[in-house]
Structure formats: C-alpha cells, structure tokens
C-alpha cells in the first residue's frame, strides 16, 4: 500500500536506502528555496563564461560559437608538481598527495540555455567534448581517474547559470567510483553464467549493470526513457557508436526536459558520468577496469516541489540514506511529464460563491481572474452557476483534451477548477467502482468521481501538488469545496465578504 516502508538494496554501492513514501504528506514549515530564475538574457556582459568576456582571473574568453573548454581559474586540484603532504606524525593522522587538473566545459555560447533547452545536436557536441577531454586528461602520466560532472542551479552550488560542466582528473580513484568498480568486479567474479539474451561483460562474465538494465527494461515499472546503449556492455564514452552517441544526446535532452516539467521550473541537479577510470592504453586490453559500465547519475535536490529542498541531515549523515519517494513513484511522475517540449506555464484558478445574479457578474469576475496571469496564460475558461462563478487561466495552446477547464461532469452538476497535478490518478481510476466514464485525459478529472464516493474526504485520497475548487450544483443551495495539497506546494487563498460573511 501507499504507507508501506522498507529498506532497498543498492548493489552498485553495497548500501541500503530506507524508503518511507507516507512521509510525502508531512507538513513542511522549514526552509524554502527561491525557484530557479528562468528569464535570463542570451548574453550577459557580467558573465565570466559568455563569449568574449573577461574571466575573474583576467583571461578573456574566445568568441566561441559552440563549445569551449579551459582550465579552471580556481582549481580544487593542482597539476604536478603538487604541494608536499605534511609529515605523518601518527598512523591515525594519515594523508596522501593528490594532484591533477580541473577543466571547465561550456556547453553553448548562449547564457540563457540549459541541457533541457539545448537541441540534441548541440548536446552531441558536448558529448564529443567529453570524449576529447576524457582522452586528453586520462592519457596524462600520473592520472588515474577522470570525473565529468555538471552542477545546475544555485541550490546545488553552481556559481554561474551559464550552461557548463566540469572535468576533474586525479592521481587517485575517488571513493565512490572505487566502491562501484569493486562491486562490479566482485559481481563479475562470483555470479553464475548470464541468462540468454543478457549482455555480458569482459571475458564473457556477468556485468552487474548489464543485468540490472536488462531486468528493468523487461519489467518497465521504473523505466523513464530507453536508449540503445543498455543493450550491450559499454565501458566508457569512447565505445559509443555514432548512433548510440545520438541516442545518448536525445536521452539527456529528454530527461532534462522532464525534470523541468515536473515542477514547472528550471530544475536543479548534480549530474555525473561514471565509466572506465581512464581510457585504455594500447597494451591494456583485459585490464580489470573494463568491468566498468558507462552510466550517468542524476541527483536532484527537489522531491516535493520547486521550493522544498531535500537535505541530507541527521539520520542520513549518521546512519544511511532515506527517501520519501519510491523509485516506482518517481519513475511514474517523470514518465507522465513531456520530454519533447518545455511547459513553463503558470495556470490559475479563481472562484466566487454566494453571489446574487451571477450571470451579470461574469465579465467582472473574468477581469479579476486575468489579474493573476503570469508567465504564459492567455485564455480564460469560465463557468457561471446559480450563485457561483469559476474561472481558470491557461495557455490557449494547451489541448482541450487535457488542459481546458472548468471540468464538467456528464450530467453537468459537478464543476471543477484545479491547478496542479494528481500524481496517483491512474491508481485512483483503477480503484473506482462501476468502471466510470472519463471525458478527458486530465489527471484531475478523477476528483469528480472521488467526490461522489467519498464526499470531502476525497482529499485524503489525493497524492500530488494541487489546489482546487469543486462546485456541486446537484443540491440546493449549491455547495462548494476548496482544498489544496497538505504542504501548500500550490497556493490557495480564501476570503469572505465583509458585507455577507455568512455566504
């Protein structure tokens, strides 16, 4: 059920994660974040990464037209000869030298773009640059590992919104990829022969990630998007075919757009590539690093809304990771988001109840509703009832099949204005008795049927971010219900007439 909790194994890191989905309904009065600013200029004269601008270290950027890479002006790791390590005074106070390079890779000359807004062809050029810097740094003497990553969003510590990532090359293999490689090797050495049809790793042995990708692709429940590379063992970016590189660009574009559409914001994350630590040398065929399997990590800080950040504190710092969202729930929410078009719209609802001669007030109420338009809406849907008016603001291009409101049931007695998303609408539809008819594909239409079955207790059935007003014209006087999600992700304001508060 929705309140089940459990520990889930992550075999790649040999650690467990506690999953507590019932905590998604926990009220939140803690810190909130400012949504990522969307409207940025195409060129910012104060940006250190825009073409032709001077960086903080005094070096002037090229007037690049696609991608650009340069050594970080403030590197975390220094090239050889690195600084000396303090002398060891006790075995418990051990330190060791580390050296390498830190590079910055700019994805595009335009300041206002992100992976979600780049064309797949532009992302393909970024992938080509990843390959080039992986070869360049990974072939240098003393370099044992190359880490490619991107931090997006101020809440993830990104110091500049211009689309860019980083590449750190190190003289040591860091802890997390080292743990992954160790577990991949152990799985390959101790597992039985792979099942027919499942890709194999080096030496014909089983690969943990090949087995995992094949299993998930068969089950489908936790798959968001599929690409070609899952069909064979690929140690690094260098082994991708041209077709697979194109497919990878499409998947990166698609998942970034889905993240943006999830909360209607420029979604923050940390993304990193794990692959073979360094490219193989001419005589390195069969090296144990070939157990590595190319994969990407996306770590998003936003699980509830665009403003409520997930902090790793307390139990998670002292014991083990914990999540309020199951992998299946997360995959379903992302699958439900479009991956080919960014939907940044700020819809709104407006309702007035207990008014006399409602038809005469229609024009005035639409004018009032239009004042809440922001960043997109250009169309008003209106319902005039016996003593109520409901108005919905949306983009005119949003299809009638999913976006036109108010939503009216078959006998025109229930009228609904809603803003937000009901995450569990498909599960709720299956639970409804009598196989009821739905007029649209809107995830919110299920509220009509839940009201008939549960009255105002329907709110306890909903999982999502929403505010709604439901008008029941089947009774006299007509009845109205207003509600929002328990956290208040989607805001709802109520007011009463000073002249007739009883209405």
GROMACS .gro file of C-alpha atoms in nm:
model
  503
    1UNK     CA    1   0.000   0.000   0.000
    2UNK     CA    2   0.096   0.366  -0.013
    3UNK     CA    3   0.210   0.360   0.352
    4UNK     CA    4   0.447   0.062   0.319
    5UNK     CA    5   0.808   0.132   0.410
    6UNK     CA    6   1.116  -0.079   0.358
    7UNK     CA    7   1.494  -0.084   0.307
    8UNK     CA    8   1.606  -0.118  -0.053
    9UNK     CA    9   1.946  -0.251  -0.154
   10UNK     CA   10   2.174  -0.057  -0.388
   11UNK     CA   11   2.414  -0.330  -0.506
   12UNK     CA   12   2.631  -0.084  -0.700
   13UNK     CA   13   2.734   0.090  -0.377
   14UNK     CA   14   2.659  -0.201  -0.141
   15UNK     CA   15   2.437   0.020   0.073
   16UNK     CA   16   2.073   0.032   0.173
   17UNK     CA   17   1.818   0.312   0.140
   18UNK     CA   18   1.517   0.344   0.370
   19UNK     CA   19   1.203   0.423   0.168
   20UNK     CA   20   0.916   0.594   0.353
   21UNK     CA   21   0.655   0.708   0.097
   22UNK     CA   22   0.396   0.802   0.362
   23UNK     CA   23   0.619   1.096   0.462
   24UNK     CA   24   0.533   1.280   0.140
   25UNK     CA   25   0.222   1.408   0.322
   26UNK     CA   26   0.431   1.551   0.606
   27UNK     CA   27   0.363   1.927   0.657
   28UNK     CA   28   0.660   2.147   0.576
   29UNK     CA   29   0.736   2.466   0.768
   30UNK     CA   30   1.112   2.457   0.714
   31UNK     CA   31   1.340   2.633   0.471
   32UNK     CA   32   1.215   2.701   0.120
   33UNK     CA   33   1.419   2.788  -0.187
   34UNK     CA   34   1.365   3.053  -0.449
   35UNK     CA   35   1.268   2.888  -0.781
   36UNK     CA   36   1.546   2.898  -1.040
   37UNK     CA   37   1.524   3.216  -1.245
   38UNK     CA   38   1.402   3.131  -1.594
   39UNK     CA   39   1.420   3.457  -1.788
   40UNK     CA   40   1.792   3.507  -1.848
   41UNK     CA   41   1.947   3.717  -2.127
   42UNK     CA   42   2.107   3.540  -2.422
   43UNK     CA   43   2.424   3.733  -2.346
   44UNK     CA   44   2.528   3.875  -2.009
   45UNK     CA   45   2.812   4.126  -2.014
   46UNK     CA   46   2.889   4.045  -1.648
   47UNK     CA   47   2.908   3.669  -1.703
   48UNK     CA   48   3.257   3.518  -1.680
   49UNK     CA   49   3.163   3.242  -1.925
   50UNK     CA   50   2.994   3.434  -2.209
   51UNK     CA   51   3.189   3.464  -2.538
   52UNK     CA   52   3.448   3.743  -2.547
   53UNK     CA   53   3.408   3.832  -2.177
   54UNK     CA   54   3.692   3.860  -1.932
   55UNK     CA   55   3.704   3.594  -1.661
   56UNK     CA   56   3.773   3.673  -1.297
   57UNK     CA   57   4.137   3.570  -1.340
   58UNK     CA   58   4.190   3.830  -1.612
   59UNK     CA   59   4.188   3.592  -1.910
   60UNK     CA   60   3.948   3.681  -2.191
   61UNK     CA   61   3.727   3.410  -2.340
   62UNK     CA   62   3.734   3.331  -2.708
   63UNK     CA   63   3.433   3.439  -2.909
   64UNK     CA   64   3.335   3.074  -2.932
   65UNK     CA   65   3.032   2.961  -3.134
   66UNK     CA   66   2.966   2.610  -3.000
   67UNK     CA   67   3.151   2.460  -2.701
   68UNK     CA   68   3.461   2.584  -2.521
   69UNK     CA   69   3.691   2.424  -2.264
   70UNK     CA   70   3.953   2.586  -2.043
   71UNK     CA   71   4.145   2.514  -1.723
   72UNK     CA   72   3.955   2.628  -1.415
   73UNK     CA   73   4.084   2.960  -1.283
   74UNK     CA   74   4.026   2.835  -0.927
   75UNK     CA   75   4.106   2.461  -0.940
   76UNK     CA   76   4.035   2.232  -0.645
   77UNK     CA   77   4.319   2.003  -0.757
   78UNK     CA   78   4.656   2.138  -0.872
   79UNK     CA   79   4.872   1.998  -1.153
   80UNK     CA   80   5.209   1.837  -1.079
   81UNK     CA   81   5.433   1.902  -0.910
   82UNK     CA   82   5.170   1.914  -0.635
   83UNK     CA   83   5.227   2.052  -0.287
   84UNK     CA   84   5.401   1.831  -0.033
   85UNK     CA   85   5.190   1.644   0.217
   86UNK     CA   86   5.253   1.718   0.587
   87UNK     CA   87   5.471   1.458   0.751
   88UNK     CA   88   5.287   1.168   0.916
   89UNK     CA   89   5.303   1.201   1.293
   90UNK     CA   90   5.073   0.907   1.372
   91UNK     CA   91   4.908   0.624   1.170
   92UNK     CA   92   4.566   0.768   1.261
   93UNK     CA   93   4.659   1.103   1.107
   94UNK     CA   94   4.738   0.978   0.762
   95UNK     CA   95   4.728   1.187   0.444
   96UNK     CA   96   4.847   1.127   0.092
   97UNK     CA   97   4.929   1.352  -0.205
   98UNK     CA   98   4.679   1.414  -0.484
   99UNK     CA   99   4.727   1.613  -0.799
  100UNK     CA  100   4.564   1.659  -1.136
  101UNK     CA  101   4.366   1.915  -1.332
  102UNK     CA  102   4.028   2.089  -1.324
  103UNK     CA  103   3.869   2.191  -1.653
  104UNK     CA  104   3.551   2.386  -1.729
  105UNK     CA  105   3.346   2.285  -2.033
  106UNK     CA  106   3.097   2.544  -2.162
  107UNK     CA  107   2.806   2.375  -2.338
  108UNK     CA  108   2.687   2.666  -2.554
  109UNK     CA  109   2.761   3.037  -2.613
  110UNK     CA  110   2.408   3.142  -2.511
  111UNK     CA  111   2.379   3.241  -2.147
  112UNK     CA  112   2.009   3.150  -2.114
  113UNK     CA  113   2.022   2.784  -2.220
  114UNK     CA  114   2.040   2.458  -2.023
  115UNK     CA  115   2.060   2.091  -2.123
  116UNK     CA  116   1.680   2.096  -2.127
  117UNK     CA  117   1.676   2.380  -2.379
  118UNK     CA  118   1.967   2.267  -2.597
  119UNK     CA  119   1.890   2.085  -2.920
  120UNK     CA  120   2.006   1.720  -2.919
  121UNK     CA  121   2.253   1.812  -3.195
  122UNK     CA  122   2.412   2.066  -2.957
  123UNK     CA  123   2.426   1.804  -2.681
  124UNK     CA  124   2.604   1.570  -2.923
  125UNK     CA  125   2.881   1.832  -2.949
  126UNK     CA  126   2.902   1.836  -2.568
  127UNK     CA  127   2.938   1.456  -2.570
  128UNK     CA  128   3.218   1.488  -2.827
  129UNK     CA  129   3.397   1.732  -2.595
  130UNK     CA  130   3.351   1.491  -2.302
  131UNK     CA  131   3.519   1.222  -2.509
  132UNK     CA  132   3.805   1.452  -2.608
  133UNK     CA  133   3.884   1.574  -2.257
  134UNK     CA  134   3.849   1.219  -2.120
  135UNK     CA  135   4.119   1.106  -2.365
  136UNK     CA  136   4.339   1.411  -2.311
  137UNK     CA  137   4.341   1.406  -1.933
  138UNK     CA  138   4.313   1.030  -1.893
  139UNK     CA  139   4.623   0.977  -2.107
  140UNK     CA  140   4.842   1.206  -1.899
  141UNK     CA  141   5.112   1.047  -1.686
  142UNK     CA  142   5.005   1.001  -1.325
  143UNK     CA  143   4.632   1.045  -1.388
  144UNK     CA  144   4.426   0.752  -1.262
  145UNK     CA  145   4.071   0.890  -1.288
  146UNK     CA  146   3.870   1.144  -1.489
  147UNK     CA  147   3.538   1.267  -1.345
  148UNK     CA  148   3.294   1.453  -1.571
  149UNK     CA  149   3.003   1.628  -1.398
  150UNK     CA  150   2.761   1.920  -1.403
  151UNK     CA  151   2.609   2.117  -1.116
  152UNK     CA  152   2.295   2.300  -1.223
  153UNK     CA  153   2.117   2.557  -1.008
  154UNK     CA  154   2.225   2.782  -0.723
  155UNK     CA  155   2.096   2.538  -0.462
  156UNK     CA  156   2.345   2.282  -0.596
  157UNK     CA  157   2.634   2.521  -0.553
  158UNK     CA  158   2.654   2.633  -0.915
  159UNK     CA  159   2.823   2.973  -0.917
  160UNK     CA  160   2.716   3.071  -1.269
  161UNK     CA  161   2.391   2.993  -1.460
  162UNK     CA  162   2.567   2.986  -1.797
  163UNK     CA  163   2.539   2.623  -1.924
  164UNK     CA  164   2.860   2.447  -1.830
  165UNK     CA  165   3.008   2.144  -1.661
  166UNK     CA  166   3.341   2.046  -1.511
  167UNK     CA  167   3.606   1.778  -1.554
  168UNK     CA  168   3.839   1.685  -1.268
  169UNK     CA  169   4.129   1.449  -1.337
  170UNK     CA  170   4.303   1.297  -1.036
  171UNK     CA  171   4.605   1.092  -0.944
  172UNK     CA  172   4.381   0.867  -0.729
  173UNK     CA  173   4.050   0.692  -0.797
  174UNK     CA  174   3.794   0.865  -0.567
  175UNK     CA  175   3.596   0.672  -0.308
  176UNK     CA  176   3.252   0.640  -0.474
  177UNK     CA  177   3.367   0.522  -0.820
  178UNK     CA  178   3.625   0.299  -0.647
  179UNK     CA  179   3.344   0.134  -0.449
  180UNK     CA  180   3.140   0.087  -0.766
  181UNK     CA  181   3.432  -0.071  -0.951
  182UNK     CA  182   3.498  -0.305  -0.660
  183UNK     CA  183   3.135  -0.421  -0.652
  184UNK     CA  184   3.123  -0.459  -1.030
  185UNK     CA  185   3.434  -0.677  -1.016
  186UNK     CA  186   3.302  -0.889  -0.730
  187UNK     CA  187   2.971  -0.943  -0.911
  188UNK     CA  188   3.154  -1.049  -1.227
  189UNK     CA  189   3.374  -1.297  -1.036
  190UNK     CA  190   3.107  -1.453  -0.814
  191UNK     CA  191   2.789  -1.460  -1.025
  192UNK     CA  192   2.672  -1.755  -1.231
  193UNK     CA  193   2.666  -1.750  -1.611
  194UNK     CA  194   2.446  -1.480  -1.762
  195UNK     CA  195   2.098  -1.569  -1.884
  196UNK     CA  196   2.043  -1.595  -2.261
  197UNK     CA  197   1.988  -1.259  -2.424
  198UNK     CA  198   2.151  -1.060  -2.143
  199UNK     CA  199   2.463  -0.864  -2.245
  200UNK     CA  200   2.791  -0.990  -2.097
  201UNK     CA  201   3.089  -0.805  -1.960
  202UNK     CA  202   3.459  -0.863  -2.034
  203UNK     CA  203   3.566  -1.225  -2.057
  204UNK     CA  204   3.205  -1.332  -2.108
  205UNK     CA  205   3.135  -1.276  -1.739
  206UNK     CA  206   2.823  -1.118  -1.597
  207UNK     CA  207   2.804  -0.741  -1.557
  208UNK     CA  208   2.600  -0.603  -1.269
  209UNK     CA  209   2.472  -0.305  -1.468
  210UNK     CA  210   2.404  -0.510  -1.784
  211UNK     CA  211   2.194  -0.749  -1.574
  212UNK     CA  212   2.023  -0.461  -1.396
  213UNK     CA  213   1.940  -0.266  -1.715
  214UNK     CA  214   1.807  -0.583  -1.881
  215UNK     CA  215   1.588  -0.660  -1.577
  216UNK     CA  216   1.447  -0.306  -1.556
  217UNK     CA  217   1.380  -0.298  -1.930
  218UNK     CA  218   1.183  -0.623  -1.900
  219UNK     CA  219   0.976  -0.504  -1.605
  220UNK     CA  220   0.933  -0.145  -1.725
  221UNK     CA  221   0.795  -0.011  -1.397
  222UNK     CA  222   1.098   0.202  -1.313
  223UNK     CA  223   1.200   0.295  -1.669
  224UNK     CA  224   1.154   0.660  -1.768
  225UNK     CA  225   1.319   0.659  -2.112
  226UNK     CA  226   1.514   0.391  -2.303
  227UNK     CA  227   1.818   0.427  -2.524
  228UNK     CA  228   2.033   0.193  -2.729
  229UNK     CA  229   2.342   0.161  -2.503
  230UNK     CA  230   2.161  -0.057  -2.246
  231UNK     CA  231   2.168  -0.342  -2.499
  232UNK     CA  232   2.542  -0.413  -2.466
  233UNK     CA  233   2.836  -0.368  -2.231
  234UNK     CA  234   2.998  -0.026  -2.281
  235UNK     CA  235   3.292   0.062  -2.052
  236UNK     CA  236   3.319   0.431  -2.148
  237UNK     CA  237   3.204   0.710  -2.378
  238UNK     CA  238   3.473   0.611  -2.627
  239UNK     CA  239   3.298   0.282  -2.705
  240UNK     CA  240   2.973   0.451  -2.812
  241UNK     CA  241   2.886   0.420  -3.179
  242UNK     CA  242   2.768   0.728  -3.366
  243UNK     CA  243   2.411   0.603  -3.338
  244UNK     CA  244   2.449   0.547  -2.964
  245UNK     CA  245   2.601   0.894  -2.913
  246UNK     CA  246   2.299   1.045  -3.089
  247UNK     CA  247   2.067   0.834  -2.874
  248UNK     CA  248   2.252   0.946  -2.560
  249UNK     CA  249   2.207   1.312  -2.660
  250UNK     CA  250   1.834   1.250  -2.703
  251UNK     CA  251   1.802   1.081  -2.365
  252UNK     CA  252   1.989   1.363  -2.188
  253UNK     CA  253   1.764   1.616  -2.356
  254UNK     CA  254   1.452   1.417  -2.273
  255UNK     CA  255   1.530   1.358  -1.906
  256UNK     CA  256   1.635   1.722  -1.853
  257UNK     CA  257   1.307   1.843  -2.007
  258UNK     CA  258   1.109   1.600  -1.791
  259UNK     CA  259   1.282   1.733  -1.479
  260UNK     CA  260   1.195   2.091  -1.579
  261UNK     CA  261   0.834   1.996  -1.647
  262UNK     CA  262   0.799   1.807  -1.318
  263UNK     CA  263   0.767   2.122  -1.107
  264UNK     CA  264   0.739   2.378  -1.387
  265UNK     CA  265   1.081   2.522  -1.305
  266UNK     CA  266   1.440   2.514  -1.425
  267UNK     CA  267   1.522   2.200  -1.228
  268UNK     CA  268   1.841   2.187  -1.020
  269UNK     CA  269   2.058   1.875  -1.006
  270UNK     CA  270   2.409   1.733  -0.988
  271UNK     CA  271   2.485   1.503  -1.281
  272UNK     CA  272   2.795   1.289  -1.320
  273UNK     CA  273   2.936   1.024  -1.554
  274UNK     CA  274   3.082   0.702  -1.417
  275UNK     CA  275   3.281   0.495  -1.663
  276UNK     CA  276   3.622   0.336  -1.701
  277UNK     CA  277   3.857   0.546  -1.482
  278UNK     CA  278   4.082   0.636  -1.777
  279UNK     CA  279   4.093   0.533  -2.145
  280UNK     CA  280   4.270   0.203  -2.218
  281UNK     CA  281   4.627   0.224  -2.336
  282UNK     CA  282   4.746   0.027  -2.637
  283UNK     CA  283   4.859  -0.263  -2.417
  284UNK     CA  284   4.581  -0.254  -2.159
  285UNK     CA  285   4.332  -0.497  -2.316
  286UNK     CA  286   4.181  -0.711  -2.042
  287UNK     CA  287   4.256  -0.471  -1.757
  288UNK     CA  288   4.015  -0.505  -1.465
  289UNK     CA  289   3.878  -0.153  -1.517
  290UNK     CA  290   3.686  -0.291  -1.815
  291UNK     CA  291   3.429  -0.419  -1.565
  292UNK     CA  292   3.318  -0.054  -1.557
  293UNK     CA  293   2.990   0.014  -1.736
  294UNK     CA  294   2.912   0.364  -1.862
  295UNK     CA  295   2.625   0.520  -1.667
  296UNK     CA  296   2.503   0.861  -1.553
  297UNK     CA  297   2.396   0.973  -1.207
  298UNK     CA  298   2.135   1.249  -1.167
  299UNK     CA  299   2.098   1.364  -0.808
  300UNK     CA  300   1.805   1.608  -0.774
  301UNK     CA  301   1.753   1.808  -0.453
  302UNK     CA  302   1.382   1.867  -0.523
  303UNK     CA  303   1.146   1.582  -0.435
  304UNK     CA  304   0.832   1.765  -0.316
  305UNK     CA  305   0.812   2.091  -0.507
  306UNK     CA  306   1.013   2.364  -0.677
  307UNK     CA  307   1.084   2.529  -0.342
  308UNK     CA  308   1.122   2.247  -0.086
  309UNK     CA  309   1.471   2.100  -0.095
  310UNK     CA  310   1.569   1.755   0.029
  311UNK     CA  311   1.850   1.793   0.285
  312UNK     CA  312   2.086   1.509   0.377
  313UNK     CA  313   2.100   1.556   0.755
  314UNK     CA  314   2.054   1.373   1.083
  315UNK     CA  315   1.986   1.005   1.025
  316UNK     CA  316   2.119   1.016   0.669
  317UNK     CA  317   2.453   1.160   0.782
  318UNK     CA  318   2.479   0.932   1.083
  319UNK     CA  319   2.325   0.607   0.957
  320UNK     CA  320   2.208   0.552   0.596
  321UNK     CA  321   2.014   0.724   0.316
  322UNK     CA  322   1.636   0.769   0.343
  323UNK     CA  323   1.385   0.874   0.078
  324UNK     CA  324   1.019   0.981   0.096
  325UNK     CA  325   0.955   0.870  -0.262
  326UNK     CA  326   0.972   0.519  -0.407
  327UNK     CA  327   1.163   0.456  -0.727
  328UNK     CA  328   0.838   0.343  -0.889
  329UNK     CA  329   0.659   0.665  -0.791
  330UNK     CA  330   0.947   0.880  -0.913
  331UNK     CA  331   0.963   0.698  -1.248
  332UNK     CA  332   0.587   0.729  -1.298
  333UNK     CA  333   0.590   1.103  -1.231
  334UNK     CA  334   0.872   1.156  -1.477
  335UNK     CA  335   0.707   0.933  -1.738
  336UNK     CA  336   0.394   1.146  -1.708
  337UNK     CA  337   0.595   1.461  -1.791
  338UNK     CA  338   0.653   1.558  -2.153
  339UNK     CA  339   1.006   1.503  -2.283
  340UNK     CA  340   0.985   1.697  -2.609
  341UNK     CA  341   0.854   2.036  -2.502
  342UNK     CA  342   0.909   2.259  -2.202
  343UNK     CA  343   0.583   2.351  -2.033
  344UNK     CA  344   0.654   2.660  -1.829
  345UNK     CA  345   0.309   2.794  -1.763
  346UNK     CA  346   0.159   2.949  -1.452
  347UNK     CA  347  -0.208   2.847  -1.457
  348UNK     CA  348  -0.451   2.990  -1.204
  349UNK     CA  349  -0.800   2.939  -1.066
  350UNK     CA  350  -1.049   3.195  -0.938
  351UNK     CA  351  -1.388   3.125  -0.782
  352UNK     CA  352  -1.662   3.330  -0.619
  353UNK     CA  353  -1.956   3.170  -0.434
  354UNK     CA  354  -2.271   3.309  -0.278
  355UNK     CA  355  -2.333   3.591  -0.525
  356UNK     CA  356  -2.670   3.711  -0.648
  357UNK     CA  357  -2.744   3.737  -1.022
  358UNK     CA  358  -2.420   3.560  -1.108
  359UNK     CA  359  -2.467   3.597  -1.485
  360UNK     CA  360  -2.438   3.975  -1.455
  361UNK     CA  361  -2.105   3.936  -1.271
  362UNK     CA  362  -1.938   3.717  -1.535
  363UNK     CA  363  -1.743   3.991  -1.715
  364UNK     CA  364  -1.622   4.142  -1.388
  365UNK     CA  365  -1.505   3.806  -1.250
  366UNK     CA  366  -1.312   3.720  -1.566
  367UNK     CA  367  -1.140   4.058  -1.543
  368UNK     CA  368  -1.048   3.983  -1.181
  369UNK     CA  369  -0.913   3.640  -1.277
  370UNK     CA  370  -0.697   3.781  -1.555
  371UNK     CA  371  -0.501   3.978  -1.296
  372UNK     CA  372  -0.340   3.655  -1.176
  373UNK     CA  373  -0.195   3.575  -1.521
  374UNK     CA  374   0.180   3.531  -1.505
  375UNK     CA  375   0.436   3.392  -1.748
  376UNK     CA  376   0.216   3.232  -2.007
  377UNK     CA  377  -0.164   3.208  -1.958
  378UNK     CA  378  -0.360   3.385  -2.228
  379UNK     CA  379  -0.701   3.216  -2.215
  380UNK     CA  380  -0.983   3.216  -1.957
  381UNK     CA  381  -1.231   2.931  -1.911
  382UNK     CA  382  -1.542   3.032  -1.720
  383UNK     CA  383  -1.848   2.861  -1.569
  384UNK     CA  384  -2.142   3.062  -1.438
  385UNK     CA  385  -2.360   2.872  -1.189
  386UNK     CA  386  -2.673   2.954  -0.993
  387UNK     CA  387  -2.478   3.152  -0.734
  388UNK     CA  388  -2.114   3.089  -0.822
  389UNK     CA  389  -1.860   3.169  -1.092
  390UNK     CA  390  -1.547   2.959  -1.157
  391UNK     CA  391  -1.265   3.083  -1.382
  392UNK     CA  392  -0.949   2.905  -1.499
  393UNK     CA  393  -0.644   3.068  -1.660
  394UNK     CA  394  -0.434   2.866  -1.902
  395UNK     CA  395  -0.237   2.878  -2.225
  396UNK     CA  396  -0.463   2.877  -2.529
  397UNK     CA  397  -0.234   2.621  -2.697
  398UNK     CA  398  -0.288   2.362  -2.422
  399UNK     CA  399  -0.513   2.094  -2.568
  400UNK     CA  400  -0.879   2.074  -2.477
  401UNK     CA  401  -0.829   1.703  -2.411
  402UNK     CA  402  -0.608   1.771  -2.108
  403UNK     CA  403  -0.598   2.140  -2.027
  404UNK     CA  404  -0.937   2.309  -2.082
  405UNK     CA  405  -1.125   2.396  -1.766
  406UNK     CA  406  -1.353   2.415  -1.578
  407UNK     CA  407  -1.404   2.036  -1.593
  408UNK     CA  408  -1.775   1.949  -1.600
  409UNK     CA  409  -1.916   1.600  -1.544
  410UNK     CA  410  -2.167   1.422  -1.770
  411UNK     CA  411  -2.484   1.550  -1.603
  412UNK     CA  412  -2.331   1.898  -1.561
  413UNK     CA  413  -2.384   1.901  -1.184
  414UNK     CA  414  -2.017   1.895  -1.078
  415UNK     CA  415  -1.786   2.173  -1.194
  416UNK     CA  416  -1.415   2.166  -1.115
  417UNK     CA  417  -1.137   2.425  -1.140
  418UNK     CA  418  -0.797   2.287  -1.046
  419UNK     CA  419  -0.432   2.385  -1.066
  420UNK     CA  420  -0.157   2.130  -1.019
  421UNK     CA  421  -0.114   1.759  -1.070
  422UNK     CA  422  -0.259   1.445  -0.910
  423UNK     CA  423   0.031   1.200  -0.907
  424UNK     CA  424  -0.170   0.888  -0.823
  425UNK     CA  425  -0.460   0.950  -1.062
  426UNK     CA  426  -0.407   0.627  -1.257
  427UNK     CA  427  -0.416   0.416  -0.942
  428UNK     CA  428  -0.727   0.603  -0.822
  429UNK     CA  429  -0.905   0.539  -1.152
  430UNK     CA  430  -0.849   0.165  -1.111
  431UNK     CA  431  -0.999   0.173  -0.761
  432UNK     CA  432  -1.325   0.342  -0.868
  433UNK     CA  433  -1.628   0.111  -0.874
  434UNK     CA  434  -1.850   0.064  -1.178
  435UNK     CA  435  -1.595   0.149  -1.449
  436UNK     CA  436  -1.693   0.521  -1.469
  437UNK     CA  437  -1.656   0.726  -1.787
  438UNK     CA  438  -1.388   0.996  -1.819
  439UNK     CA  439  -1.436   1.280  -2.065
  440UNK     CA  440  -1.069   1.388  -2.079
  441UNK     CA  441  -0.718   1.260  -2.012
  442UNK     CA  442  -0.669   1.517  -1.736
  443UNK     CA  443  -0.517   1.368  -1.420
  444UNK     CA  444  -0.754   1.589  -1.218
  445UNK     CA  445  -1.088   1.463  -1.356
  446UNK     CA  446  -1.074   1.177  -1.106
  447UNK     CA  447  -1.176   1.433  -0.839
  448UNK     CA  448  -1.532   1.429  -0.979
  449UNK     CA  449  -1.570   1.057  -0.918
  450UNK     CA  450  -1.394   1.060  -0.581
  451UNK     CA  451  -1.634   1.329  -0.460
  452UNK     CA  452  -1.935   1.112  -0.543
  453UNK     CA  453  -1.783   0.825  -0.347
  454UNK     CA  454  -1.607   0.997  -0.056
  455UNK     CA  455  -1.753   1.349  -0.036
  456UNK     CA  456  -1.499   1.595   0.107
  457UNK     CA  457  -1.288   1.307   0.241
  458UNK     CA  458  -1.169   1.267  -0.117
  459UNK     CA  459  -0.874   1.492  -0.028
  460UNK     CA  460  -0.727   1.214   0.185
  461UNK     CA  461  -0.703   1.001  -0.129
  462UNK     CA  462  -0.503   1.250  -0.335
  463UNK     CA  463  -0.126   1.244  -0.372
  464UNK     CA  464   0.015   1.541  -0.556
  465UNK     CA  465   0.052   1.917  -0.569
  466UNK     CA  466  -0.283   2.083  -0.624
  467UNK     CA  467  -0.539   2.346  -0.538
  468UNK     CA  468  -0.899   2.304  -0.650
  469UNK     CA  469  -1.250   2.439  -0.618
  470UNK     CA  470  -1.538   2.195  -0.674
  471UNK     CA  471  -1.892   2.325  -0.724
  472UNK     CA  472  -2.185   2.087  -0.663
  473UNK     CA  473  -2.497   2.211  -0.842
  474UNK     CA  474  -2.698   1.895  -0.768
  475UNK     CA  475  -2.805   2.032  -0.429
  476UNK     CA  476  -2.988   2.348  -0.324
  477UNK     CA  477  -2.832   2.573  -0.224
  478UNK     CA  478  -2.530   2.479  -0.431
  479UNK     CA  479  -2.226   2.356  -0.240
  480UNK     CA  480  -1.862   2.448  -0.291
  481UNK     CA  481  -1.545   2.278  -0.167
  482UNK     CA  482  -1.200   2.438  -0.180
  483UNK     CA  483  -0.884   2.243  -0.098
  484UNK     CA  484  -0.510   2.231  -0.154
  485UNK     CA  485  -0.234   1.975  -0.101
  486UNK     CA  486  -0.123   1.939   0.263
  487UNK     CA  487   0.216   2.102   0.208
  488UNK     CA  488   0.086   2.401   0.016
  489UNK     CA  489   0.301   2.348  -0.291
  490UNK     CA  490   0.022   2.501  -0.498
  491UNK     CA  491  -0.106   2.805  -0.314
  492UNK     CA  492  -0.473   2.871  -0.238
  493UNK     CA  493  -0.612   3.191  -0.086
  494UNK     CA  494  -0.962   3.233   0.058
  495UNK     CA  495  -1.154   3.544   0.152
  496UNK     CA  496  -1.503   3.634   0.276
  497UNK     CA  497  -1.728   3.928   0.202
  498UNK     CA  498  -1.734   4.180   0.485
  499UNK     CA  499  -2.096   4.259   0.395
  500UNK     CA  500  -2.215   3.898   0.381
  501UNK     CA  501  -1.964   3.676   0.566
  502UNK     CA  502  -2.228   3.406   0.609
  503UNK     CA  503  -2.217   3.336   0.234
   0.00000   0.00000   0.00000
